[in-house]
Coordinates of C-alpha atoms in Angstrom, one line a residue:
Chain A
X43 CA 120.1 71.5 193.8
X44 CA 117.1 70.4 192.0
X45 CA 114.1 72.5 192.7
X46 CA 110.8 70.8 193.6
X47 CA 108.0 73.6 193.1
X48 CA 107.5 73.6 189.3
X49 CA 105.9 77.3 190.0
X50 CA 109.2 78.5 190.9
X51 CA 110.8 77.5 187.7
X52 CA 110.8 80.0 184.8
X53 CA 109.3 78.6 182.0
X54 CA 111.5 77.5 178.6
X55 CA 110.3 79.2 175.6
X56 CA 110.6 76.6 172.8
X57 CA 109.8 77.1 169.3
X58 CA 109.1 74.7 166.7
X59 CA 109.2 75.5 163.1
X60 CA 109.8 73.8 159.9
X61 CA 108.3 73.4 156.5
X62 CA 104.1 72.3 156.1
X63 CA 103.2 68.8 156.9
X64 CA 106.5 67.4 158.2
X65 CA 104.9 66.5 161.5
X66 CA 105.6 69.5 164.2
X67 CA 102.3 69.0 165.7
X68 CA 102.3 65.5 165.9
X69 CA 105.8 65.4 167.6
X70 CA 104.7 68.4 170.0
X71 CA 101.0 66.5 170.8
X72 CA 103.1 63.1 171.4
X73 CA 105.6 64.7 173.7
X74 CA 102.8 66.9 175.8
X75 CA 99.6 64.7 175.6
X76 CA 101.5 61.3 174.7
X77 CA 99.1 60.7 171.7
X78 CA 99.6 60.3 168.3
X79 CA 96.7 62.3 166.4
X80 CA 95.6 61.1 163.1
X81 CA 94.0 64.6 162.1
X82 CA 95.4 66.3 159.3
X83 CA 94.5 69.8 160.3
X84 CA 97.4 72.5 159.1
X85 CA 98.5 74.7 162.2
X86 CA 98.1 78.2 162.7
X87 CA 99.5 78.3 165.8
X88 CA 99.3 76.5 169.0
X89 CA 101.2 76.4 172.4
X90 CA 101.3 73.9 175.1
X91 CA 102.9 73.6 178.3
X92 CA 104.4 70.6 180.0
X93 CA 106.7 70.1 183.0
X94 CA 109.3 67.7 183.7
X95 CA 112.5 66.7 185.0
X96 CA 115.7 66.5 183.1
X97 CA 119.0 65.8 184.8
X98 CA 117.3 65.7 188.0
X99 CA 116.3 69.1 187.2
X100 CA 112.4 70.5 186.9
X101 CA 111.9 72.3 183.7
X102 CA 108.7 73.8 182.6
X103 CA 108.5 74.1 178.7
X104 CA 106.2 76.7 177.1
X105 CA 106.2 75.1 173.6
X106 CA 105.4 76.9 170.7
X107 CA 103.7 75.0 167.7
X108 CA 103.7 76.8 164.5
X109 CA 102.6 77.0 160.8
X110 CA 105.1 75.8 158.2
X111 CA 103.1 77.2 155.0
X112 CA 105.0 80.4 153.7
X113 CA 101.7 82.3 153.6
X114 CA 101.9 82.5 157.4
X115 CA 105.3 83.6 157.7
X116 CA 104.3 87.4 158.3
X117 CA 104.1 85.8 161.9
X118 CA 107.6 84.0 162.0
X119 CA 110.1 86.5 163.2
X120 CA 107.7 87.9 165.7
X121 CA 107.5 84.4 167.6
X122 CA 111.3 83.9 166.7
X123 CA 112.1 86.9 168.5
X124 CA 110.6 85.1 172.0
X125 CA 112.3 81.8 171.5
X126 CA 115.0 80.4 173.8
X127 CA 115.5 77.4 171.9
X128 CA 114.3 76.0 168.7
X129 CA 113.1 72.5 167.4
X130 CA 113.7 72.5 163.6
X131 CA 111.9 69.4 162.1
X132 CA 112.0 68.1 158.3
X133 CA 110.4 64.9 157.4
X134 CA 112.9 62.1 156.1
X135 CA 110.1 61.4 153.2
X136 CA 109.9 64.8 151.9
X137 CA 113.1 66.5 150.2
X138 CA 111.3 70.1 150.4
X139 CA 111.1 70.1 153.9
X140 CA 114.8 69.2 154.0
X141 CA 115.8 71.9 151.7
X142 CA 114.5 74.6 154.1
X143 CA 116.3 73.6 157.1
X144 CA 119.3 75.4 156.5
X145 CA 117.8 78.5 155.7
X146 CA 115.3 78.4 158.8
X147 CA 118.3 78.0 161.0
X148 CA 120.1 80.7 159.4
X149 CA 117.1 83.0 160.1
X150 CA 117.3 81.9 163.8
X151 CA 120.8 83.2 163.6
X152 CA 119.5 86.4 162.2
X153 CA 116.7 87.1 164.1
X154 CA 118.8 86.3 167.4
X155 CA 121.5 88.2 166.0
X156 CA 123.9 85.2 167.4
X157 CA 126.1 83.0 166.0
X158 CA 125.2 80.2 168.3
X159 CA 121.9 79.5 169.6
X160 CA 120.4 76.2 171.0
X161 CA 118.7 74.5 168.1
X162 CA 117.9 71.0 167.6
X163 CA 117.2 69.2 164.2
X164 CA 114.7 66.4 164.1
X165 CA 114.1 64.3 161.1
X166 CA 110.7 63.1 161.6
X167 CA 108.6 60.3 160.2
X168 CA 111.2 57.5 160.3
X169 CA 108.7 54.9 160.7
X170 CA 108.1 55.2 156.9
X171 CA 111.4 53.5 156.1
X172 CA 109.8 52.8 152.4
X173 CA 109.4 56.4 151.5
X174 CA 112.5 57.7 153.2
X175 CA 114.4 60.3 150.7
X176 CA 116.4 61.9 153.2
X177 CA 119.5 59.7 154.4
X178 CA 120.7 60.2 157.9
X179 CA 124.1 60.8 156.6
X180 CA 122.9 63.9 154.6
X181 CA 121.3 65.6 157.5
X182 CA 124.1 64.9 159.9
X183 CA 126.3 66.7 157.2
X184 CA 124.2 69.8 157.6
X185 CA 123.8 69.9 161.1
X186 CA 127.7 69.0 161.5
X187 CA 128.5 72.1 159.1
X188 CA 126.6 74.5 161.7
X189 CA 128.4 72.6 164.4
X190 CA 131.6 74.2 163.4
X191 CA 130.5 77.6 165.1
X192 CA 127.4 76.9 166.7
X193 CA 128.4 73.9 169.6
X194 CA 124.6 74.1 170.2
X195 CA 123.2 72.2 167.6
X196 CA 122.4 68.6 167.2
X197 CA 120.7 66.3 164.8
X198 CA 118.4 63.4 166.1
X199 CA 115.5 61.3 164.2
X200 CA 112.1 60.9 165.4
X201 CA 109.1 59.3 164.9
X202 CA 106.1 60.9 166.5
X203 CA 103.9 57.7 165.4
X204 CA 106.0 55.2 167.0
X205 CA 107.0 57.8 169.8
X206 CA 110.6 57.0 169.3
X207 CA 112.8 59.7 170.4
X208 CA 110.2 62.1 171.4
X209 CA 111.1 62.4 174.7
X210 CA 115.0 62.9 173.9
X211 CA 114.4 65.6 171.1
X212 CA 112.9 67.7 173.8
X213 CA 115.1 66.9 176.6
X214 CA 118.4 67.3 174.5
X215 CA 116.9 70.6 173.5
X216 CA 116.5 72.0 177.0
X217 CA 119.9 70.4 177.9
X218 CA 121.5 72.3 175.0
X219 CA 119.7 75.3 176.2
X220 CA 121.0 74.6 179.6
X221 CA 124.5 74.7 178.4
X222 CA 124.5 77.7 176.4
X223 CA 123.0 79.9 179.4
X224 CA 125.9 78.2 181.6
X225 CA 128.5 79.2 179.3
X226 CA 126.9 82.8 179.7
X227 CA 125.3 82.1 175.8
X228 CA 123.3 84.9 175.9
X229 CA 126.1 87.2 176.8
X230 CA 128.2 85.9 174.1
X231 CA 129.5 87.6 171.4
X232 CA 127.3 88.8 168.6
X233 CA 127.6 87.9 164.9
X234 CA 130.0 89.6 163.4
X235 CA 129.8 89.1 159.8
X236 CA 129.9 91.6 157.5
X237 CA 127.5 90.5 154.2
X238 CA 128.0 94.0 152.4
X239 CA 130.1 92.8 149.7
Chain B
X225 CA 131.1 93.9 141.0
X226 CA 131.9 96.6 138.1
X227 CA 134.3 99.8 139.4
X228 CA 134.7 102.6 137.5
X229 CA 137.1 105.3 138.7
X230 CA 138.7 108.2 136.3
X231 CA 141.5 108.7 138.8
X232 CA 143.9 105.6 138.4
X233 CA 145.2 105.8 142.3
X234 CA 141.9 105.8 143.8
X235 CA 141.1 102.9 141.2
X236 CA 143.7 100.9 142.7
X237 CA 142.8 101.5 146.2
X238 CA 139.4 100.4 146.0
X239 CA 140.4 97.1 144.2
X240 CA 142.8 96.6 147.2
X241 CA 140.4 97.6 150.0
X242 CA 137.9 95.2 148.4
X243 CA 140.1 92.3 148.0
X244 CA 141.2 92.6 151.6
X245 CA 137.5 92.8 152.9
X246 CA 136.7 89.9 150.8
X247 CA 139.7 88.2 152.6
X248 CA 138.6 89.4 155.9
X249 CA 135.1 88.0 155.4
X250 CA 136.0 84.7 154.3
X251 CA 138.2 84.1 157.0
X252 CA 135.8 85.5 159.7
X253 CA 133.0 83.5 158.5
X254 CA 135.1 80.4 158.8
X255 CA 136.9 80.8 162.0
X256 CA 135.8 78.6 165.0
X257 CA 133.8 80.3 167.6
X258 CA 136.5 80.1 170.3
X259 CA 138.9 82.2 168.4
X260 CA 136.4 84.7 167.7
X261 CA 136.1 85.2 171.2
X262 CA 139.8 86.1 171.6
X263 CA 139.6 89.0 169.4
X264 CA 136.8 91.0 171.0
X265 CA 138.4 94.6 169.7
X266 CA 138.2 93.2 166.0
X267 CA 134.6 92.3 166.4
X268 CA 133.7 95.1 168.6
X269 CA 134.9 97.7 165.8
X270 CA 133.0 95.5 163.3
X271 CA 129.7 96.5 165.4
X272 CA 130.0 100.1 165.6
X273 CA 128.9 100.8 161.9
X274 CA 130.4 100.1 158.3
X275 CA 132.1 103.3 158.1
X276 CA 134.5 102.1 160.9
X277 CA 135.0 99.0 159.5
X278 CA 135.8 100.1 156.2
X279 CA 138.6 102.6 157.7
X280 CA 140.3 99.7 159.6
X281 CA 140.5 97.5 156.3
X282 CA 141.8 100.3 154.8
X283 CA 144.7 101.4 157.4
X284 CA 145.6 97.9 157.4
X285 CA 146.0 97.4 153.5
X286 CA 149.9 97.3 153.3
X287 CA 151.0 99.3 150.2
X288 CA 149.5 102.2 150.9
X289 CA 150.9 105.8 151.0
X290 CA 151.3 107.0 154.4
X291 CA 150.9 110.7 154.6
X292 CA 147.6 110.8 152.1
X293 CA 146.1 108.2 154.1
X294 CA 143.4 110.0 156.1
X295 CA 142.5 112.4 153.4
X296 CA 141.8 109.8 150.6
X297 CA 139.7 107.3 153.7
X298 CA 137.1 110.4 153.8
X299 CA 137.0 111.3 150.2
X300 CA 136.1 107.8 149.5
X301 CA 133.4 107.7 152.1
X302 CA 132.5 110.7 150.6
X303 CA 132.4 109.5 146.9
X304 CA 130.6 105.6 148.2
X305 CA 127.8 108.3 149.2
X306 CA 127.6 110.5 146.2
X307 CA 127.3 107.3 144.4
X308 CA 124.6 105.5 146.2
X309 CA 123.0 109.2 145.7
X310 CA 123.5 109.4 141.9
X311 CA 121.4 106.3 141.4
X312 CA 118.0 106.7 139.9
X313 CA 115.0 105.8 141.8
X314 CA 113.0 103.0 140.7
X315 CA 110.1 104.4 139.6
X316 CA 112.2 106.9 137.2
X317 CA 113.8 103.6 135.8
X318 CA 110.2 102.0 135.2
X319 CA 109.3 105.2 133.5
X320 CA 112.5 105.2 131.0
X321 CA 111.0 101.2 130.5
X322 CA 114.6 99.9 132.2
X323 CA 113.1 98.4 134.8
X324 CA 109.7 96.4 133.6
X325 CA 106.8 94.8 135.6
X326 CA 106.7 91.1 135.3
X327 CA 103.5 90.6 133.0
X328 CA 102.1 87.9 135.0
X329 CA 103.5 87.5 138.7
X330 CA 103.3 90.9 140.8
X331 CA 101.0 92.3 138.3
X332 CA 97.0 93.1 139.0
X333 CA 94.0 90.8 137.5
X334 CA 92.7 93.6 135.4
X335 CA 96.2 94.3 133.5
X336 CA 96.7 90.7 133.0
X337 CA 93.3 89.9 131.6
X338 CA 93.6 93.2 129.7
X339 CA 96.7 92.0 128.0
X340 CA 95.8 88.6 127.7
X341 CA 92.5 89.5 126.6
X342 CA 91.0 86.6 128.7
X343 CA 88.3 86.1 131.1
X344 CA 90.6 84.9 133.6
X345 CA 94.6 84.9 133.7
X346 CA 96.0 82.2 131.4
X347 CA 98.5 81.0 133.7
X348 CA 95.9 80.3 136.3
X349 CA 93.5 78.3 134.0
X350 CA 96.9 76.1 132.6
X351 CA 98.0 75.6 136.3
X352 CA 94.9 74.4 137.4
X353 CA 94.9 72.2 134.1
X354 CA 98.1 70.9 135.2
X355 CA 97.2 70.3 138.8
X356 CA 94.0 68.3 137.7
X357 CA 96.3 66.2 135.6
X358 CA 98.1 65.4 138.0
X359 CA 95.3 64.1 139.9
X360 CA 93.6 65.4 142.9
X361 CA 94.0 62.3 145.0
X362 CA 97.6 63.5 146.2
X363 CA 98.0 64.0 150.1
X364 CA 98.3 67.0 151.4
X365 CA 97.6 69.0 147.9
X366 CA 98.1 72.6 148.6
X367 CA 99.3 72.1 152.2
X368 CA 102.5 71.0 151.2
X369 CA 105.1 73.2 149.3
X370 CA 107.3 72.7 146.5
X371 CA 110.8 73.3 146.0
X372 CA 111.3 77.1 146.2
X373 CA 114.0 77.1 143.4
X374 CA 111.8 75.2 141.1
X375 CA 108.8 77.8 141.4
X376 CA 110.8 80.7 140.8
X377 CA 112.0 78.6 137.6
X378 CA 108.6 78.5 136.9
X379 CA 107.7 81.8 137.8
X380 CA 110.4 83.0 135.3
X381 CA 109.3 80.7 132.3
X382 CA 105.7 82.2 132.7
X383 CA 106.8 85.9 132.7
X384 CA 109.2 85.5 130.0
X385 CA 107.4 82.9 127.7
X386 CA 103.5 83.2 126.4
X387 CA 103.7 79.7 125.0
X388 CA 104.5 77.3 127.9
X389 CA 103.5 74.0 129.0
X390 CA 102.6 73.0 132.5
X391 CA 101.1 69.8 131.9
X392 CA 104.6 67.7 131.8
X393 CA 107.7 68.0 133.7
X394 CA 106.5 69.9 136.9
X395 CA 106.1 68.4 140.2
X396 CA 102.3 69.0 141.5
X397 CA 103.5 70.7 144.6
X398 CA 105.5 73.1 142.5
X399 CA 102.4 74.0 140.7
X400 CA 100.1 74.4 143.9
X401 CA 102.8 76.5 145.3
X402 CA 103.4 78.4 141.7
X403 CA 99.5 78.9 142.1
X404 CA 99.3 80.1 145.7
X405 CA 102.7 82.6 145.0
X406 CA 100.7 84.0 142.3
X407 CA 97.6 85.0 144.0
X408 CA 99.7 86.2 146.9
X409 CA 102.0 88.7 144.8
X410 CA 98.9 90.1 142.9
X411 CA 99.3 93.5 143.9
X412 CA 95.5 93.6 144.9
X413 CA 94.2 90.7 146.8
X414 CA 91.7 88.5 144.5
X415 CA 89.0 89.8 147.1
X416 CA 89.9 93.1 147.6
X417 CA 89.8 93.8 151.5
X418 CA 86.3 96.1 151.1
X419 CA 84.4 93.4 149.4
X420 CA 85.8 91.0 151.9
X421 CA 84.6 92.8 154.5
X422 CA 81.0 93.3 153.2
X423 CA 80.9 89.4 152.7
X424 CA 81.8 89.0 156.1
X425 CA 79.2 91.4 157.4
X426 CA 76.8 89.2 155.5
X427 CA 78.0 86.1 157.1
X428 CA 77.9 87.2 160.4
X429 CA 74.1 88.4 160.2
X430 CA 71.3 86.8 161.3
X431 CA 69.4 86.7 158.1
X432 CA 68.2 83.3 157.1
X433 CA 70.9 81.2 155.3
X434 CA 69.0 81.5 152.2
X435 CA 68.9 85.1 152.6
X436 CA 72.2 85.4 153.6
X437 CA 73.7 83.3 150.6
X438 CA 71.7 85.4 148.4
X439 CA 73.4 89.2 149.4
X440 CA 76.8 87.2 149.5
X441 CA 75.9 86.3 145.9
X442 CA 75.2 89.9 145.4
X443 CA 78.3 91.1 146.9
X444 CA 80.2 89.1 144.5
X445 CA 78.4 90.3 141.5
X446 CA 79.7 93.7 142.3
X447 CA 83.7 92.5 141.8
X448 CA 85.3 93.5 138.7
X449 CA 84.9 91.0 135.8
X450 CA 88.6 89.9 136.4
X451 CA 88.2 89.2 139.6
X452 CA 84.9 87.6 139.4
X453 CA 85.8 85.2 136.6
X454 CA 89.2 84.3 138.3
X455 CA 87.5 83.9 141.7
X456 CA 85.0 81.4 139.8
X457 CA 87.5 79.3 138.1
X458 CA 89.6 78.9 141.3
X459 CA 86.5 78.3 143.5
X460 CA 85.5 75.6 141.3
X461 CA 88.6 74.1 141.2
X462 CA 89.2 74.0 145.0
X463 CA 86.0 72.4 145.1
X464 CA 86.8 69.4 143.0
X465 CA 90.0 69.3 145.5
X466 CA 87.8 68.9 148.6
X467 CA 85.6 66.3 146.8
X468 CA 88.5 64.1 147.0
X469 CA 89.4 65.0 150.5
X470 CA 88.8 61.2 151.7
X471 CA 92.1 60.4 149.6
X472 CA 94.2 64.0 149.8
X473 CA 93.1 64.7 153.3
X474 CA 92.2 68.2 152.4
X475 CA 88.7 68.7 154.1
X476 CA 87.4 72.4 153.1
X477 CA 88.4 73.7 156.6
X478 CA 92.0 73.0 155.5
X479 CA 91.7 74.1 152.1
X480 CA 90.2 77.3 153.0
X481 CA 93.0 77.5 156.1
X482 CA 95.8 77.0 153.1
X483 CA 94.0 79.7 150.6
X484 CA 92.6 82.2 152.7
X485 CA 96.0 84.2 153.3
X486 CA 96.4 84.2 149.4
X487 CA 92.9 85.6 148.5
X488 CA 92.3 88.2 151.3
X489 CA 94.8 90.7 153.1
X490 CA 94.2 94.0 154.1
X491 CA 95.3 97.4 152.4
X492 CA 98.8 98.6 152.9
X493 CA 97.1 101.7 154.6
X494 CA 95.2 99.6 156.9
X495 CA 96.4 100.8 160.2
X496 CA 95.2 97.9 162.6
X497 CA 96.4 95.0 159.9
X498 CA 94.1 93.1 161.5
X499 CA 93.9 90.4 159.2
X500 CA 97.2 88.9 160.2
X501 CA 96.4 88.2 163.4
X502 CA 96.1 84.4 164.4
X503 CA 92.3 84.9 165.9
X504 CA 91.3 86.8 162.9
X505 CA 92.8 84.7 160.7
X506 CA 90.7 81.7 162.2
X507 CA 87.7 83.8 161.2
X508 CA 88.9 84.7 157.6
X509 CA 88.9 80.8 157.0
X510 CA 85.5 80.2 158.2
X511 CA 83.9 83.2 155.4
X512 CA 86.5 81.4 153.1
X513 CA 85.1 77.9 153.9
X514 CA 81.4 79.6 153.5
X515 CA 82.3 80.6 150.0
X516 CA 83.9 77.0 149.3
X517 CA 81.2 75.3 150.4
X518 CA 78.7 77.5 148.5
X519 CA 80.7 77.5 145.3
X520 CA 77.9 76.0 143.2
X521 CA 75.2 78.5 144.4
X522 CA 77.6 81.6 144.6
X523 CA 79.0 81.5 141.1
X524 CA 75.6 80.5 139.1
X525 CA 74.5 82.8 137.0

């Protein structure tokens, strides 16, 4: 049943990725420190850890917050290899960030050499309703396309500012990972696409 | 895809194999994952190398003359190998003038300036003019990126025409992304790594601030004119960006962090490749920020 000593639980490595300035750090900080930081400092790389009970089971999360700008992508594949679950963030007020989501998910599949992997897609900044340019249905459509072959992918809308769905997005990601591991995800067939032609 | 073969039989076989492979690939891509697990044999064999899969496709292509099959299979693999080997190398094509370097992106500052007979690349001055035309108060300028496809469109335009206008019709984030891409894709970094090393040494030294400033100024003077002038143009622009930091939220620290990797990178032969590491990046940014804050002094004759 549930393990009470947090140290005996193996940490889960979560990697937060997404385009620049979409709120990756704001989400991570809101989740780990329960604060909304107004600083506008771009991230190179930060890591946080947090322990919490999810469905009566202790989880230790090691969260890696990453840089969104393409200048820093040289490090991207390196940390992707270590990640066990991914949070792909975009801002509902930024078209460019949304356009990058699909290629980021594809990159996860490629680096992980898997067709299915635990991925949460978060549409952030939904408190800025007036500036919104990405409809919920548009994001849902994208995730549904991935769900056809990756059952461990889901979409959720968040606001780091108002703390809406912030806990939920991380908890659901852990749930997806648990489901993935329970189904022997890591041993599942590797991807078998032939992209030669 | 264009295929050419003298022998009609081989030609037909190729096209059949390709059709079949295409068919197989599309089917597999849209197969639900549960079905895929049910065919472990199929996916296992496709892992074990391209050649084997080719064989599998061949053997499953229906209208093939059975007795000739194995002989034909070997020869096709062989011919494909030969075909790839026969393709000329890239530098050979460059020599013949078939593959030409892009005149602006992916070139060197010296070449661009010599070709344009300008002090600094015309693209850069036009881009800066356009960005400043949009207004430097835009929040997250140089931090947020532009649409990647549009950036490529701009790049093509700049590479293919000389008389282009960037002041209308381009999003500010596309312009700033293009500017950063231009710097990053130079064949030599704007601040060559040896020069940057020298600046860093002076920056770390315990000399008086005024002496430090003066020696860094002297180091910058040793840069080739194309680099020096471009750097001066860029840093004056970036200083103006920082002056609006209350509106655009881009402090000198933020701008330095965003520009750093576009200005300096280790030489390709550099074994440690140290500048890529996070801790060194932080340090690199301090030096870039220093140059940014001292621009007025460093680039005055």
